[in-house]
Coordinates of C-alpha atoms and ligand atoms in Angstrom, one line a residue:
X1 CA 35.0 -1.6 -14.4
X2 CA 36.0 1.6 -16.1
X3 CA 33.0 3.5 -17.4
X4 CA 33.1 6.4 -19.8
X5 CA 33.0 9.9 -18.1
X6 CA 33.7 8.3 -14.7
X7 CA 35.7 10.3 -12.1
X8 CA 39.4 10.7 -12.8
X9 CA 40.2 10.0 -9.1
X10 CA 40.8 6.4 -8.2
X11 CA 41.0 6.2 -4.4
X12 CA 39.0 7.6 -1.5
X13 CA 42.1 9.7 -0.5
X14 CA 42.3 11.2 -4.0
X15 CA 38.6 12.0 -4.0
X16 CA 38.9 13.8 -0.6
X17 CA 41.9 15.8 -1.9
X18 CA 39.9 16.8 -4.9
X19 CA 37.0 17.8 -2.7
X20 CA 39.2 19.9 -0.5
X21 CA 40.7 21.7 -3.5
X22 CA 37.2 22.3 -4.9
X23 CA 35.8 23.5 -1.5
X24 CA 38.7 26.0 -1.1
X25 CA 38.2 27.2 -4.7
X26 CA 34.4 27.6 -4.3
X27 CA 34.6 29.6 -1.0
X28 CA 37.3 31.9 -2.5
X29 CA 35.4 32.3 -5.8
X30 CA 32.1 33.1 -4.1
X31 CA 33.7 35.5 -1.6
X32 CA 35.4 37.5 -4.3
X33 CA 32.7 37.2 -7.0
X34 CA 29.4 37.6 -5.1
X35 CA 28.6 40.5 -2.8
X36 CA 25.8 38.3 -1.4
X37 CA 28.1 35.5 -0.4
X38 CA 30.8 38.0 0.8
X39 CA 28.3 39.6 3.2
X40 CA 27.1 36.2 4.5
X41 CA 30.6 34.9 5.0
X42 CA 31.7 38.1 6.7
X43 CA 28.7 37.9 9.0
X44 CA 29.6 34.3 9.9
X45 CA 33.2 35.5 10.5
X46 CA 34.7 33.1 7.9
X47 CA 37.4 34.1 5.4
X48 CA 38.4 31.9 2.5
X49 CA 41.8 31.2 4.2
X50 CA 39.9 29.6 7.1
X51 CA 39.1 26.6 4.9
X52 CA 42.0 24.2 5.4
X53 CA 40.3 20.8 5.8
X54 CA 37.1 19.2 4.7
X55 CA 35.9 19.4 8.3
X56 CA 36.1 23.2 8.0
X57 CA 32.9 23.1 5.9
X58 CA 31.1 23.3 9.3
X59 CA 32.3 26.9 9.7
X60 CA 30.4 27.9 6.6
X61 CA 26.9 29.5 6.7
X62 CA 23.9 27.8 5.1
X63 CA 22.4 28.9 1.8
X64 CA 18.6 28.5 1.5
X65 CA 15.8 29.1 -1.1
X66 CA 15.4 32.5 0.6
X67 CA 18.8 33.5 -0.7
X68 CA 17.6 32.6 -4.1
X69 CA 14.4 34.6 -3.8
X70 CA 16.3 37.7 -2.4
X71 CA 18.7 37.6 -5.3
X72 CA 16.0 37.3 -8.0
X73 CA 16.4 37.4 -10.9
X74 CA 20.1 36.3 -10.9
X75 CA 20.8 35.0 -7.4
X76 CA 24.2 33.9 -6.1
X77 CA 25.8 35.3 -9.2
X78 CA 29.6 35.0 -8.7
X79 CA 30.9 35.9 -12.1
X80 CA 30.6 39.0 -14.3
X81 CA 27.3 39.0 -16.3
X82 CA 29.1 38.6 -19.6
X83 CA 30.4 35.1 -18.6
X84 CA 26.8 33.9 -18.3
X85 CA 25.7 32.0 -21.4
X86 CA 22.3 30.5 -20.2
X87 CA 19.8 30.6 -17.5
X88 CA 17.4 28.0 -16.2
X89 CA 14.5 28.3 -13.9
X90 CA 12.4 26.0 -11.8
X91 CA 8.6 25.9 -12.1
X92 CA 6.8 28.0 -9.6
X93 CA 5.1 31.3 -9.2
X94 CA 7.0 34.5 -9.9
X95 CA 9.1 35.5 -7.0
X96 CA 9.3 31.8 -5.9
X97 CA 10.7 30.7 -9.2
X98 CA 14.4 29.7 -8.7
X99 CA 16.6 31.1 -11.4
X100 CA 20.1 29.9 -11.9
X101 CA 22.9 31.2 -14.2
X102 CA 25.4 29.0 -16.1
X103 CA 28.7 29.8 -17.6
X104 CA 30.0 27.8 -20.6
X105 CA 32.1 25.7 -18.2
X106 CA 29.0 25.0 -16.0
X107 CA 27.1 23.8 -19.1
X108 CA 30.1 21.7 -20.0
X109 CA 30.5 20.2 -16.6
X110 CA 26.8 19.4 -16.4
X111 CA 27.0 17.6 -19.8
X112 CA 29.9 15.5 -18.5
X113 CA 28.0 14.6 -15.3
X114 CA 24.9 13.7 -17.3
X115 CA 26.9 11.6 -19.7
X116 CA 28.2 9.7 -16.7
X117 CA 24.6 8.9 -15.8
X118 CA 23.9 7.3 -19.1
X119 CA 27.1 5.3 -18.6
X120 CA 26.0 4.1 -15.2
X121 CA 22.7 3.1 -16.7
X122 CA 24.8 0.9 -19.1
X123 CA 23.8 2.8 -22.2
X124 CA 26.1 2.6 -25.2
X125 CA 26.6 4.9 -28.2
X126 CA 24.4 2.4 -30.2
X127 CA 21.4 3.4 -28.0
X128 CA 18.6 5.6 -29.4
X129 CA 17.3 7.7 -26.6
X130 CA 13.8 9.2 -26.8
X131 CA 13.8 12.2 -24.6
X132 CA 10.2 12.8 -23.4
X133 CA 10.8 15.4 -20.7
X134 CA 10.0 19.1 -21.0
X135 CA 12.2 21.4 -23.1
X136 CA 12.2 25.1 -22.3
X137 CA 13.4 27.2 -19.4
X138 CA 13.4 24.1 -17.2
X139 CA 16.5 22.0 -16.8
X140 CA 15.0 18.6 -17.8
X141 CA 15.1 18.7 -21.6
X142 CA 18.4 20.5 -21.9
X143 CA 20.0 18.2 -19.3
X144 CA 18.9 15.0 -20.9
X145 CA 19.7 16.3 -24.4
X146 CA 23.2 17.7 -23.7
X147 CA 24.1 14.6 -21.7
X148 CA 23.0 12.3 -24.5
X149 CA 24.9 14.2 -27.1
X150 CA 28.0 14.4 -24.9
X151 CA 27.7 10.6 -24.3
X152 CA 27.4 10.0 -28.0
X153 CA 24.1 8.1 -28.3
X154 CA 21.4 9.1 -30.8
X155 CA 18.9 11.5 -29.2
X156 CA 15.2 11.8 -30.2
X157 CA 14.1 15.1 -28.7
X158 CA 10.3 14.8 -28.6
X159 CA 9.4 16.4 -25.3
X160 CA 6.5 15.2 -23.0
X161 CA 2.9 14.3 -23.9
X162 CA 1.7 13.4 -27.4
X163 CA 1.3 9.7 -26.7
X164 CA 0.4 8.9 -30.3
X165 CA 3.7 10.4 -31.6
X166 CA 5.6 8.7 -28.7
X167 CA 4.3 5.3 -29.7
X168 CA 5.0 5.9 -33.4
X169 CA 8.6 7.0 -32.7
X170 CA 9.1 3.9 -30.5
X171 CA 8.1 1.8 -33.5
X172 CA 9.6 3.7 -36.4
X173 CA 12.9 4.8 -34.9
X174 CA 13.7 1.7 -32.9
X175 CA 14.0 3.6 -29.6
X176 CA 16.0 1.6 -27.0
X177 CA 15.9 4.1 -24.1
X178 CA 13.1 6.4 -23.1
X179 CA 13.5 9.2 -20.5
X180 CA 10.4 10.7 -18.9
X181 CA 8.8 11.3 -15.5
X182 CA 7.7 8.2 -13.7
X183 CA 4.0 9.2 -14.1
X184 CA 4.5 9.4 -17.9
X185 CA 6.4 6.1 -17.7
X186 CA 3.3 4.5 -16.3
X187 CA 1.1 6.2 -18.9
X188 CA 3.4 4.9 -21.7
X189 CA 3.6 1.4 -20.3
X190 CA -0.3 1.3 -20.2
X191 CA -0.3 2.5 -23.8
X192 CA 2.3 -0.1 -24.9
X193 CA 0.2 -2.8 -23.3
X194 CA -3.1 -1.5 -24.8
X195 CA -1.7 -1.2 -28.3
X196 CA 0.0 -4.6 -28.2
X197 CA 3.4 -3.1 -28.8
X198 CA 5.3 -5.2 -26.4
X199 CA 7.7 -7.5 -28.3
X200 CA 7.3 -5.3 -31.4
X201 CA 9.5 -2.4 -30.1
X202 CA 13.1 -2.4 -29.1
X203 CA 12.7 -0.4 -25.8
X204 CA 14.9 -1.9 -23.1
X205 CA 15.5 0.9 -20.6
X206 CA 13.5 3.7 -18.9
X207 CA 15.2 6.6 -17.1
X208 CA 12.9 8.6 -14.9
X209 CA 13.7 12.2 -14.1
X210 CA 12.4 14.7 -11.5
X211 CA 9.9 12.5 -9.7
X212 CA 10.6 9.5 -7.5
X213 CA 8.9 6.2 -8.5
X214 CA 7.7 3.7 -5.9
X215 CA 8.5 0.0 -6.1
X216 CA 4.9 -0.8 -6.9
X217 CA 4.8 1.8 -9.7
X218 CA 8.1 0.5 -11.2
X219 CA 6.8 -3.1 -11.0
X220 CA 3.7 -2.1 -12.9
X221 CA 5.6 -0.2 -15.5
X222 CA 8.0 -3.1 -16.0
X223 CA 5.1 -5.6 -16.4
X224 CA 3.1 -3.5 -18.9
X225 CA 6.0 -2.2 -21.0
X226 CA 8.1 -5.4 -21.1
X227 CA 11.2 -3.5 -19.9
X228 CA 13.1 -5.5 -17.3
X229 CA 12.6 -4.3 -13.7
X230 CA 16.3 -3.7 -13.2
X231 CA 16.5 -1.5 -16.3
X232 CA 14.4 1.2 -14.8
X233 CA 16.6 4.0 -13.4
X234 CA 15.9 7.2 -11.4
X235 CA 17.7 10.4 -12.0
X236 CA 16.9 12.9 -9.2
X237 CA 18.4 16.3 -9.5
X238 CA 17.4 19.9 -8.9
X239 CA 17.7 23.1 -10.8
X240 CA 19.9 24.7 -8.0
X241 CA 22.5 22.0 -8.5
X242 CA 22.8 22.2 -12.4
X243 CA 19.6 20.1 -12.9
X244 CA 19.1 16.4 -13.4
X245 CA 22.2 14.3 -14.1
X246 CA 24.1 14.8 -10.8
X247 CA 23.3 11.3 -9.5
X248 CA 21.8 8.0 -10.7
X249 CA 21.3 4.5 -9.4
X250 CA 23.4 1.9 -11.2
X251 CA 22.0 -1.5 -12.4
X252 CA 22.4 -3.0 -9.0
X253 CA 19.9 -0.5 -7.6
X254 CA 21.6 -0.5 -4.2
X255 CA 21.2 3.3 -3.9
X256 CA 21.9 6.4 -5.9
X257 CA 25.5 7.1 -6.8
X258 CA 26.2 10.8 -6.6
X259 CA 29.0 12.6 -8.3
X260 CA 31.2 13.5 -5.3
X261 CA 33.9 14.9 -7.5
X262 CA 31.5 17.7 -8.4
X263 CA 29.8 18.3 -5.0
X264 CA 29.9 17.5 -1.4
X265 CA 26.8 16.0 0.2
X266 CA 26.1 16.4 3.9
X267 CA 23.1 14.8 5.6
X268 CA 22.0 16.9 8.5
X269 CA 19.3 16.9 11.1
X270 CA 17.0 19.6 9.8
X271 CA 16.3 20.8 13.3
X272 CA 19.8 21.0 14.8
X273 CA 21.7 21.3 11.5
X274 CA 24.2 18.8 12.9
X275 CA 25.3 15.7 10.9
X276 CA 23.1 12.7 11.6
X277 CA 24.8 9.4 12.5
X278 CA 25.8 7.4 9.3
X279 CA 22.9 5.7 7.7
X280 CA 20.2 7.8 9.4
X281 CA 17.7 10.0 7.5
X282 CA 18.3 13.7 7.3
X283 CA 18.2 16.7 5.0
X284 CA 20.6 16.8 2.0
X285 CA 22.8 19.8 2.1
X286 CA 25.0 20.4 -0.9
X287 CA 28.2 22.4 -1.6
X288 CA 29.5 22.6 -5.2
X289 CA 33.1 22.2 -6.0
X290 CA 33.4 23.6 -9.5
X291 CA 30.3 25.6 -10.2
X292 CA 31.1 29.1 -11.5
X293 CA 28.0 31.2 -12.2
X294 CA 25.9 30.3 -9.1
X295 CA 28.0 28.2 -6.7
X296 CA 26.2 26.6 -3.8
X297 CA 27.6 26.8 -0.3
X298 CA 25.9 24.4 2.1
X299 CA 22.6 24.7 0.2
X300 CA 19.7 23.3 2.2
X301 CA 17.7 21.2 -0.4
X302 CA 14.9 20.2 1.9
X303 CA 15.1 16.7 0.4
X304 CA 15.3 13.9 2.9
X305 CA 17.4 10.9 2.4
X306 CA 20.2 8.9 4.0
X307 CA 23.7 7.9 3.0
X308 CA 24.3 4.2 2.3
X309 CA 27.5 2.9 3.9
X310 CA 29.8 0.4 2.2
X311 CA 30.7 -0.3 -1.4
X312 CA 28.3 -1.0 -4.3
X313 CA 28.8 -4.3 -6.2
X314 CA 29.6 -2.2 -9.3
X315 CA 32.8 -1.1 -7.6
X316 CA 32.3 2.6 -8.2
X317 CA 34.1 5.0 -5.9
X318 CA 31.2 7.3 -6.1
X319 CA 29.2 7.2 -2.8
X320 CA 25.5 6.5 -2.6
X321 CA 22.5 8.0 -1.1
X322 CA 19.1 6.4 -0.7
X323 CA 16.1 7.4 -2.8
X324 CA 14.5 10.8 -1.8
X325 CA 12.2 10.0 1.0
X326 CA 10.2 13.2 0.7
X327 CA 10.5 16.9 1.1
X328 CA 9.8 19.0 4.1
X329 CA 7.6 21.0 1.6
X330 CA 5.5 17.8 0.8
X331 CA 5.1 17.1 4.5
X332 CA 1.7 17.7 6.0
X333 CA 0.7 17.7 9.6
X334 CA -2.3 15.5 10.5
X335 CA -3.4 15.2 14.1
X336 CA 0.0 16.5 15.2
X337 CA 1.9 13.9 13.2
X338 CA 4.4 14.8 10.5
X339 CA 3.5 12.7 7.4
X340 CA 5.3 12.4 4.1
X341 CA 3.3 11.1 1.1
X342 CA 6.3 8.9 0.3
X343 CA 5.6 7.0 3.6
X344 CA 2.1 6.2 2.5
X345 CA 3.4 5.2 -0.9
X346 CA 5.8 2.8 0.7
X347 CA 3.1 1.2 2.8
X348 CA 0.8 0.8 -0.2
X349 CA 3.6 -0.6 -2.3
X350 CA 3.7 -3.6 0.0
X351 CA 0.0 -4.4 -0.5
X352 CA -0.4 -6.5 -3.6
X353 CA -4.2 -6.0 -3.9
X354 CA -3.8 -2.3 -4.8
X355 CA -2.2 -0.4 -7.6
X356 CA 0.4 2.3 -7.5
X357 CA -1.8 5.4 -7.8
X358 CA -3.2 7.0 -4.7
X359 CA -4.6 10.3 -3.4
X360 CA -4.6 11.6 0.2
X361 CA -7.6 13.9 0.9
X362 CA -7.6 15.9 4.2
X363 CA -10.7 17.5 5.5
X364 CA -12.0 19.0 8.7
X365 CA -15.3 18.2 10.4
X366 CA -17.0 21.6 10.9
X367 CA -18.9 20.5 14.1
X368 CA -16.2 18.6 16.0
X369 CA -13.2 20.4 14.4
X370 CA -11.6 17.0 14.0
X371 CA -9.4 16.4 11.0
X372 CA -10.0 13.4 8.7
X373 CA -7.7 11.7 6.3
X374 CA -9.0 9.7 3.4
X375 CA -6.7 7.6 1.3
X376 CA -8.0 6.7 -2.1
X377 CA -6.2 3.9 -3.8
X378 CA -6.9 1.9 -7.0
X379 CA -7.7 -1.8 -6.9
X380 CA -5.0 -3.9 -8.5
X381 CA -5.4 -4.2 -12.3
X382 CA -6.0 -7.9 -12.3
X383 CA -8.6 -8.0 -9.5
X384 CA -12.4 -8.0 -10.2
X385 CA -14.4 -5.6 -8.0
X386 CA -15.7 -7.4 -5.0
X387 CA -17.2 -5.7 -1.9
X388 CA -16.0 -8.4 0.4
X389 CA -12.4 -8.2 -0.9
X390 CA -12.4 -4.4 -0.9
X391 CA -13.5 -4.5 2.7
X392 CA -10.6 -6.7 3.7
X393 CA -8.0 -4.7 1.8
X394 CA -9.3 -1.5 3.3
X395 CA -8.9 -2.9 6.7
X396 CA -5.4 -4.1 5.9
X397 CA -4.3 -0.7 4.7
X398 CA -5.9 1.2 7.6
X399 CA -4.2 -1.2 10.0
X400 CA -0.8 -0.8 8.3
X401 CA -1.0 3.0 8.4
X402 CA -2.2 3.0 12.0
X403 CA 0.7 0.7 12.9
X404 CA 3.5 2.5 11.0
X405 CA 2.4 6.2 11.1
X406 CA 0.3 6.1 14.2
X407 CA -2.7 7.8 12.8
X408 CA -6.2 6.6 11.9
X409 CA -7.5 7.1 8.5
X410 CA -10.2 5.9 6.1
X411 CA -9.4 4.1 2.9
X412 CA -11.5 4.0 -0.2
X413 CA -10.8 1.4 -3.0
X414 CA -11.6 2.7 -6.4
X415 CA -11.4 1.1 -9.9
X416 CA -8.1 0.6 -11.6
X417 CA -7.4 3.6 -13.9
X418 CA -9.9 5.9 -12.2
X419 CA -7.4 8.2 -10.5
X420 CA -5.9 10.9 -12.8
X421 CA -2.5 10.3 -14.3
X422 CA -0.4 13.2 -15.5
X423 CA 2.5 13.6 -17.8
X424 CA 4.2 15.8 -15.2
X425 CA 4.2 15.3 -11.5
X426 CA 1.1 13.9 -10.2
X427 CA -0.6 15.8 -7.3
X428 CA -1.3 13.4 -4.5
X429 CA -2.3 15.4 -1.4
X430 CA -5.4 17.5 -1.4
X431 CA -5.7 19.5 1.8
X432 CA -9.3 20.7 2.1
X433 CA -9.0 21.8 5.7
X434 CA -10.0 25.5 6.5
Ligands
LIG504 ZN1 26.8 0.9 -8.3

């Protein structure tokens, strides 16, 4: 099936040829345009002419968030300043904030990539897209907005929060697609349910940006909002790599297609920095193929995922990676075990007696010096509080965590709706040790 804004290449060989051409261009461009990259490449003993095959990517040095910090305020800049038409920044404290420059072509390429995301989510130009993500220096609002305009659907740029106005717009403007974080998606679904809007509004798709959604959370959002489960889509994406819009799961939800005609994705073992065997989990490392202002050469994203082998039923040539399984930044160490919140999330999502919201609280016993982990989780919406049932569910979760993560923890079941929901990313780990 030919989708608007899809890649121009038609075969694997054509895609590889395009990638090689882009890789050569990028190394040459960065070497000649950025003193920072030139120094790094010289130190690694690599010249642009050394890149003759895709395999030669292994010769290239890695770029990390440290390179971004050192180059603050305009890191990795590889074009003259007058070619820059916009900057975006990630949230974070000063000094840690990642700032990226964009040329006119970068903004244009990004809009095309994002338009492709709307196409893969089966949107049409008839759609009315309510964009409820943050506008400002962050990439979210601009990304969704420019992509929507490029795609040709009607955009409703409302931004996050303001639930009353969101609901009113859903009713008055006949919104068919809403884009927001998954946390806000849950908040909206609860509101749609509470206000009895289901069946009265035309909403048929939700596209979540910047925060992964668990299966349990998606199921709950679908039930409450009336939006079919397979019409919930995830757009990951990061500021360093344009912003959201560089990948999306199609309606088959067999993985997240990424736009391999714009960047190369390597999955490497974060310890050895060697490729992991196909299908195994590792760190995503990206190299851009056309990015002008701040190209990325083997940028270590710290995001963990795996490549999904084979072809998607949708027939797209664009390869797939799995959902993001956590970040090394999110990881915490508890009794010498590396734990990702997403792993706890995954375990909880298989237990039907609990909801999708949870918190992990870490504490240290002053006397014994022993660390404790408490997992607070909400009782499922439809269940009545019962001490007996809570006790059974607690045991079930404790056993599952013990079995799958090999650590002992305590579980507390709290009432549905009692854990905080936020319109942005919800904080789930509270480390009170020390
Ligand atoms: Zn697909």
